[in-house]
Short mmCIF file of C-alpha atoms and ligand atoms in Angstrom, two decimals:
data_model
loop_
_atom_site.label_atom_id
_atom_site.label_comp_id
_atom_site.label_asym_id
_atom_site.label_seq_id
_atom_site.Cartn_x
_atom_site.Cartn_y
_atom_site.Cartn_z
CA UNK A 4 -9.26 -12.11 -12.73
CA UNK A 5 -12.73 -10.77 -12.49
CA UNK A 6 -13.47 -12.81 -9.47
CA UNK A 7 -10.25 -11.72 -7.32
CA UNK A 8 -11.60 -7.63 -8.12
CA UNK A 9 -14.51 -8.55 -6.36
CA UNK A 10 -12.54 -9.14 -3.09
CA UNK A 11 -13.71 -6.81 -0.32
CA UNK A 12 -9.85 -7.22 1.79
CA UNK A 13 -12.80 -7.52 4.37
CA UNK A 14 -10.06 -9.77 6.77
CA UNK A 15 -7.39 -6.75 5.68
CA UNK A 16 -9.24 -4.05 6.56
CA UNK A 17 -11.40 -4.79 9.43
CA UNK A 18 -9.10 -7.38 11.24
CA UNK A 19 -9.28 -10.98 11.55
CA UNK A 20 -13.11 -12.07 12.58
CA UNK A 21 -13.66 -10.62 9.33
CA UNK A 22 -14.05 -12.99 6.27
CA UNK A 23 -13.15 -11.74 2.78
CA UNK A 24 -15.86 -11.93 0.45
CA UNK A 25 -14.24 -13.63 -2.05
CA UNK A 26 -11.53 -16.10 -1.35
CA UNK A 27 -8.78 -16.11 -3.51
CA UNK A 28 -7.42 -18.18 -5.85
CA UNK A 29 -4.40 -20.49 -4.86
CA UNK A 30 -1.54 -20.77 -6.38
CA UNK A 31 1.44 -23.06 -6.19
CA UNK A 32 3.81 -20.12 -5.69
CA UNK A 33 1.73 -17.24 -4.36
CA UNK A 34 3.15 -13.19 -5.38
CA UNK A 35 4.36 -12.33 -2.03
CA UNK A 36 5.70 -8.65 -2.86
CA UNK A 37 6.66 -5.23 -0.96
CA UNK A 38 6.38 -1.71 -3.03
CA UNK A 39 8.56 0.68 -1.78
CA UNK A 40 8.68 4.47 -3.33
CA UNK A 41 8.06 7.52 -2.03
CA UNK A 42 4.23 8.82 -1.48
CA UNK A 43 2.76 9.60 -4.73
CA UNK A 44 4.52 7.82 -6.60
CA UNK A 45 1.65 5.48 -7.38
CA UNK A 46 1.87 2.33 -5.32
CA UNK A 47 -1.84 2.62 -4.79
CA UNK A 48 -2.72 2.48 -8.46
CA UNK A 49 -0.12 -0.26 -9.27
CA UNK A 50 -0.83 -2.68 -5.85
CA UNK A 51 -4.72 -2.27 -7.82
CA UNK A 52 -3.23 -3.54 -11.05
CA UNK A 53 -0.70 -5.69 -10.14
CA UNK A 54 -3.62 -7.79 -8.20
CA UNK A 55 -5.81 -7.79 -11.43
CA UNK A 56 -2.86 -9.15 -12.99
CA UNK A 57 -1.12 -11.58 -10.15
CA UNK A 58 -4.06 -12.04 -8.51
CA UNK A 59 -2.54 -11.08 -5.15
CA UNK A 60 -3.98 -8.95 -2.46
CA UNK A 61 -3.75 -5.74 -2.04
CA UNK A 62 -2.73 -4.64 1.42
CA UNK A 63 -2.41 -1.17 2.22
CA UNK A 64 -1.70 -0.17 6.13
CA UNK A 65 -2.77 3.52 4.88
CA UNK A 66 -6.36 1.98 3.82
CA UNK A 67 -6.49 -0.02 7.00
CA UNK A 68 -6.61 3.64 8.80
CA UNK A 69 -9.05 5.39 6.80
CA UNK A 70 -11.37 2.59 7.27
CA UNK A 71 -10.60 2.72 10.88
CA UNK A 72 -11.42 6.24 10.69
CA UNK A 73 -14.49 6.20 9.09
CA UNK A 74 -16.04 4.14 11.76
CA UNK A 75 -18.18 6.19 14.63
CA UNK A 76 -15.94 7.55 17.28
CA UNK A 77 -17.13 4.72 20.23
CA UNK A 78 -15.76 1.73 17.85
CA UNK A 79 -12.23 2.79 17.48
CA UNK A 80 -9.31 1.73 19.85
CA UNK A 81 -7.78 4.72 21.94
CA UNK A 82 -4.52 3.71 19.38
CA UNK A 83 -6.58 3.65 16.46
CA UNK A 84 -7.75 6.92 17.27
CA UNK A 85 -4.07 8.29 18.30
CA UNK A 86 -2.97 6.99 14.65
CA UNK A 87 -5.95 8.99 13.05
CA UNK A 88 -4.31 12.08 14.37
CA UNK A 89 -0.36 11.49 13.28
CA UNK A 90 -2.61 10.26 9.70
CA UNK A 91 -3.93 14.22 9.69
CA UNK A 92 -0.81 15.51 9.69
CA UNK A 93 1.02 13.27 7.87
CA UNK A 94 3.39 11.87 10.21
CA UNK A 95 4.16 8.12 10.53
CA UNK A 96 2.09 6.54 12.93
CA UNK A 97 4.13 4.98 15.84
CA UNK A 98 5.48 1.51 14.80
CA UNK A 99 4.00 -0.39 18.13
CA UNK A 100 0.68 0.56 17.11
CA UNK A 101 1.02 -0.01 13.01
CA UNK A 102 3.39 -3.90 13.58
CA UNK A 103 0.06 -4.45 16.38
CA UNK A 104 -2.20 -3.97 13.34
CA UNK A 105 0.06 -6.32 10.93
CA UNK A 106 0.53 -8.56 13.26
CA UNK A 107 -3.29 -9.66 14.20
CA UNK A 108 -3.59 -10.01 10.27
CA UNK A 109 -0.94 -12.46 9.66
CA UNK A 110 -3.56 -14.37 8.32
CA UNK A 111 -3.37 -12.11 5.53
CA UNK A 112 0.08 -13.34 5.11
CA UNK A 113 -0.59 -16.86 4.58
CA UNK A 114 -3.00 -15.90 1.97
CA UNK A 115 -2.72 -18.48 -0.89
CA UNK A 116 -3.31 -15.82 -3.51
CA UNK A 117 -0.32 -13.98 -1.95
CA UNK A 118 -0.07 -10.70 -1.09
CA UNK A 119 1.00 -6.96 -1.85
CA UNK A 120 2.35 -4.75 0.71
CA UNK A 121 1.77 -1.33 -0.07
CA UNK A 122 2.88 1.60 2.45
CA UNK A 123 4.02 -1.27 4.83
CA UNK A 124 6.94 -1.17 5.93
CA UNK A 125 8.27 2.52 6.27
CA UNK A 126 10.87 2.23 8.77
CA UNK A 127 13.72 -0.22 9.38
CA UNK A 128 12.01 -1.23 12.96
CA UNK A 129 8.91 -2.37 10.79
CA UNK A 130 11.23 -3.96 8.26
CA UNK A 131 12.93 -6.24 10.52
CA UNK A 132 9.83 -7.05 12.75
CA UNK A 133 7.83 -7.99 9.46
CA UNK A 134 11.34 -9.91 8.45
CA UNK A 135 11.52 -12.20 11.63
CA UNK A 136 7.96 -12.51 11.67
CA UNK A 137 8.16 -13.99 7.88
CA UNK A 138 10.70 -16.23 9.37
CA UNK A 139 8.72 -17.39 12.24
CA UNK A 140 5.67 -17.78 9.98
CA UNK A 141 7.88 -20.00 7.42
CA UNK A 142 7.19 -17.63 4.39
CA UNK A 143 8.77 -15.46 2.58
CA UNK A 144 9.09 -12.38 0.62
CA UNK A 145 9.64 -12.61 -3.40
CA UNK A 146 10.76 -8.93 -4.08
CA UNK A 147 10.58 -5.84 -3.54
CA UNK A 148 9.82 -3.40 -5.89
CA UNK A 149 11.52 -0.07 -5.49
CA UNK A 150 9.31 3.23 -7.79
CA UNK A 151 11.58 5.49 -8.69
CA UNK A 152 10.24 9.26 -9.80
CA UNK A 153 12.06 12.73 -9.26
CA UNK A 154 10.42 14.76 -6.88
CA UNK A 155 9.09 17.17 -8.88
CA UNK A 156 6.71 15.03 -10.49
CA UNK A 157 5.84 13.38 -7.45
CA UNK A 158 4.62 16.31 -5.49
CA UNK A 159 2.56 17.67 -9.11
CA UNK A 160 0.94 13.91 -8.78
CA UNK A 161 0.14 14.45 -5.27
CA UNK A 162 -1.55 17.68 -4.88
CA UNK A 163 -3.91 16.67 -7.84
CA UNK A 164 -4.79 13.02 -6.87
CA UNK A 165 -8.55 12.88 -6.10
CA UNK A 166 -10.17 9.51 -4.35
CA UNK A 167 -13.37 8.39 -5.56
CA UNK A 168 -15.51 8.51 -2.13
CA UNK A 169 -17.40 5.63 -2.93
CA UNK A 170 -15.14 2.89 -4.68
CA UNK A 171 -11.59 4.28 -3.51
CA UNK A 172 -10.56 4.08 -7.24
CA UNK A 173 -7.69 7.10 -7.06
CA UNK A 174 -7.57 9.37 -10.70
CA UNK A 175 -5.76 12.62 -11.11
CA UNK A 176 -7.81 16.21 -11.36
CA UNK A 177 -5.46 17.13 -15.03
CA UNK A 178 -8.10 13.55 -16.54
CA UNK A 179 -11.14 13.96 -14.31
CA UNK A 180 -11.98 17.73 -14.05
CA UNK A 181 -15.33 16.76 -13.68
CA UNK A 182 -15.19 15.77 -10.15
CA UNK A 183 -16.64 12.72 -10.86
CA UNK A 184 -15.50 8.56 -10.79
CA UNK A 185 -16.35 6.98 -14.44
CA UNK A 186 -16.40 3.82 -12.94
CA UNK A 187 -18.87 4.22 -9.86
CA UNK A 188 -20.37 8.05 -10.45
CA UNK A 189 -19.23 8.98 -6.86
CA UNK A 190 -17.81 11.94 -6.33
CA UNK A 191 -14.10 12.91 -6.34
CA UNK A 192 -12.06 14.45 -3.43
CA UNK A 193 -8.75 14.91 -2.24
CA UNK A 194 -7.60 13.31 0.69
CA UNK A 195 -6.79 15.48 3.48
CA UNK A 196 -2.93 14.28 3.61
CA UNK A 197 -2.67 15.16 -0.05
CA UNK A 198 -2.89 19.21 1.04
CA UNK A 199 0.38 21.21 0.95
CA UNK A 200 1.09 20.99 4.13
CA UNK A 201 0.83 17.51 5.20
CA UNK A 202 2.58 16.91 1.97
CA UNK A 203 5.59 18.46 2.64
CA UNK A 204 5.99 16.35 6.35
CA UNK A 205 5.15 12.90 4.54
CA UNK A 206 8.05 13.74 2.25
CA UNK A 207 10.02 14.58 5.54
CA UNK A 208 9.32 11.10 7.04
CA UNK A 209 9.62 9.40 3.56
CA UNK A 210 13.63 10.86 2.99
CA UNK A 211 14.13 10.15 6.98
CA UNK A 212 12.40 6.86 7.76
CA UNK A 213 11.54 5.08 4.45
CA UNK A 214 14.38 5.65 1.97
CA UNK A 215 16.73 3.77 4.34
CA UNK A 216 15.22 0.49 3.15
CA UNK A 217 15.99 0.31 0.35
CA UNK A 218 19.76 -0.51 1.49
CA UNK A 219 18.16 -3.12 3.18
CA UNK A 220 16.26 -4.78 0.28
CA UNK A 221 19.10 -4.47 -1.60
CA UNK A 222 21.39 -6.04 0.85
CA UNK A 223 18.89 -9.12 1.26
CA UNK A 224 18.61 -9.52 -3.01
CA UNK A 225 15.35 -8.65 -2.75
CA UNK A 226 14.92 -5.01 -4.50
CA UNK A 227 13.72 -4.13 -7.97
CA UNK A 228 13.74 -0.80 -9.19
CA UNK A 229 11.52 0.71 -11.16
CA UNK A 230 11.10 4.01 -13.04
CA UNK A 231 7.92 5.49 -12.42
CA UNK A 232 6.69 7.01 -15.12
CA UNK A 233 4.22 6.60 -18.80
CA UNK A 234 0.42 5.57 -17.91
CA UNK A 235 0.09 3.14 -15.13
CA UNK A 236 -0.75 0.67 -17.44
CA UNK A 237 2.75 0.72 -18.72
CA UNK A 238 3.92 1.04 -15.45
CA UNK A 239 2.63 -2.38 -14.32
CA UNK A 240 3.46 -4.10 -17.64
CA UNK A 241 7.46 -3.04 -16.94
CA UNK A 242 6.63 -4.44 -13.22
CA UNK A 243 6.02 -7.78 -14.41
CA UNK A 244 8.19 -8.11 -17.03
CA UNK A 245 10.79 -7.53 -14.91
CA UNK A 246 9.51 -9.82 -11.74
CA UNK A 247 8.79 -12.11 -14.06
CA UNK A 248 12.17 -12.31 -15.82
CA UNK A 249 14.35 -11.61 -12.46
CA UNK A 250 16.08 -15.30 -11.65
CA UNK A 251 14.27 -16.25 -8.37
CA UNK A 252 10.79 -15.95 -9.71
P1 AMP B 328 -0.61 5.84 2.71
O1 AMP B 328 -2.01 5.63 2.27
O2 AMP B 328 0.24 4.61 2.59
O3 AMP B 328 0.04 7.05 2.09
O4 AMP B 328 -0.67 6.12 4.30
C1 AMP B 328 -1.37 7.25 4.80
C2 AMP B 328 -0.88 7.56 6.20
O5 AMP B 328 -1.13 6.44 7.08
C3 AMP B 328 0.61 7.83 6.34
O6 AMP B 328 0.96 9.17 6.00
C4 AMP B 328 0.82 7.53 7.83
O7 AMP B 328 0.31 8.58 8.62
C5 AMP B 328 -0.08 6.32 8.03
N1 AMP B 328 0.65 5.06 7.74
C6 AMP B 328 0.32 4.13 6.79
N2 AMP B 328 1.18 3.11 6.81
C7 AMP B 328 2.08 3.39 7.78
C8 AMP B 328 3.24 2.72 8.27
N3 AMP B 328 3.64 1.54 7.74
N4 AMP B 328 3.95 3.31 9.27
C9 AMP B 328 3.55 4.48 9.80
N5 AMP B 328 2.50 5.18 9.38
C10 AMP B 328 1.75 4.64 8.38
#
């Protein structure tokens, strides 16, 4: 799979007249997955492994802002720039403005290495617009998995999760007290949503807006649940044991 961790998400993150670096490999019947779970939890870390591993793209909305961020002031759209602000203080950005962003990437969605949804959707609105879209579009969703982790151990994994500022690999501060990424050498710091405050209102929106779909996953067949915790490593091998052994995959 060393090929597919090449992939820049180039056509992901900076819209469609982007082109991906690296196409992806086709399959017959492409990973087209949702993770659910409340932030922290490690989506992040297991969307990265679970593409190693399925060869399916990673596709985070969260990463599609921060790149839009990091742009100069003049190239971002006045929405773009609204979203950067509700992304400060960790509220969900408005659901016109994130489905507008999903939508111009449905190319994404056809993707014949499949996909991985990660942070996307949070709210039932974005659930059912990405649900008739799939329908429209003539594709459809294989599961979705559901991390499960009690809170307290959540919000310990939160405050201490440090991005590498060159590769985006995420660690936590407890294994790298150095600062420092062992895979790139950049340095290490902690996102400004990951700070106590913003914290505490992305676990507001998370209990108000994103819990409720998990009753809808369940209702369509589609959820798999999860328990969180062990290395991430072990984490992603009790993902795919179970996608892999549930009856429609
Ligand atoms: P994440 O990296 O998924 O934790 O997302 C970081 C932030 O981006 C969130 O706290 C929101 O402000 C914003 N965001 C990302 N995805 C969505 C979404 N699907 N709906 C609303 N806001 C989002």
């Amino acid at each position: 799979m060393n090929q597919q961790e090449k992939n820049d998400r180039a056509s992901w993150l900076q819209g469609p007249s982007a082109q991906c670096s690296v196409l992806p490999v086709e399959t017959q019947s492409p990973w087209r997955l949702v993770l659910l779970g409340a932030p922290g939890v490690g989506k992040g870390t297991q969307a990265d492994l679970l593409h190693q591993r399925l060869g399916a793209c990673h596709l985070s909305t969260g990463d599609v802002f921060r790149a839009a961020g990091s742009r100069s002031e003049c190239d971002q759209t006045p929405a773009m720039k609204a979203a950067m602000d509700y992304m400060r203080r960790g509220a969900l950005v408005p659901d016109s403005t994130v489905w507008e962003m999903v939508r111009e990437r449905t190319g994404c969605l056809h993707c014949g290495g499949g996909f991985i949804l990660d942070g996307f959707p949070r709210t039932l609105a974005q659930a059912e617009a990405l649900k008739l879209h799939m329908e429209n579009e003539k594709i459809s969703l294989r599961a979705v998995v559901n991390y499960e982790l009690p809170l307290s151990e959540i919000v310990a994994r939160l405050s201490g999760r440090r991005t590498c500022e060159k590769c985006k690999a995420v660690f936590h501060v407890s294994t790298h007290p150095s600062g420092l990424c062992d895979r790139c050498g950049g340095r290490l710091n902690q996102r400004e949503d990951d700070r106590p405050e913003s914290v505490t209102v992305r676990m507001e929106a998370y209990e108000r807006s994103t819990a409720p779909l998990i009753q809808f996953y369940k209702a369509l067949g589609l959820l798999v649940p999860i328990t969180a915790d062990g290395s991430p490593d072990e984490i992603c091998d009790r993902t795919i044991t179970v996608l892999k052994g549930s009856p429609s995959n």
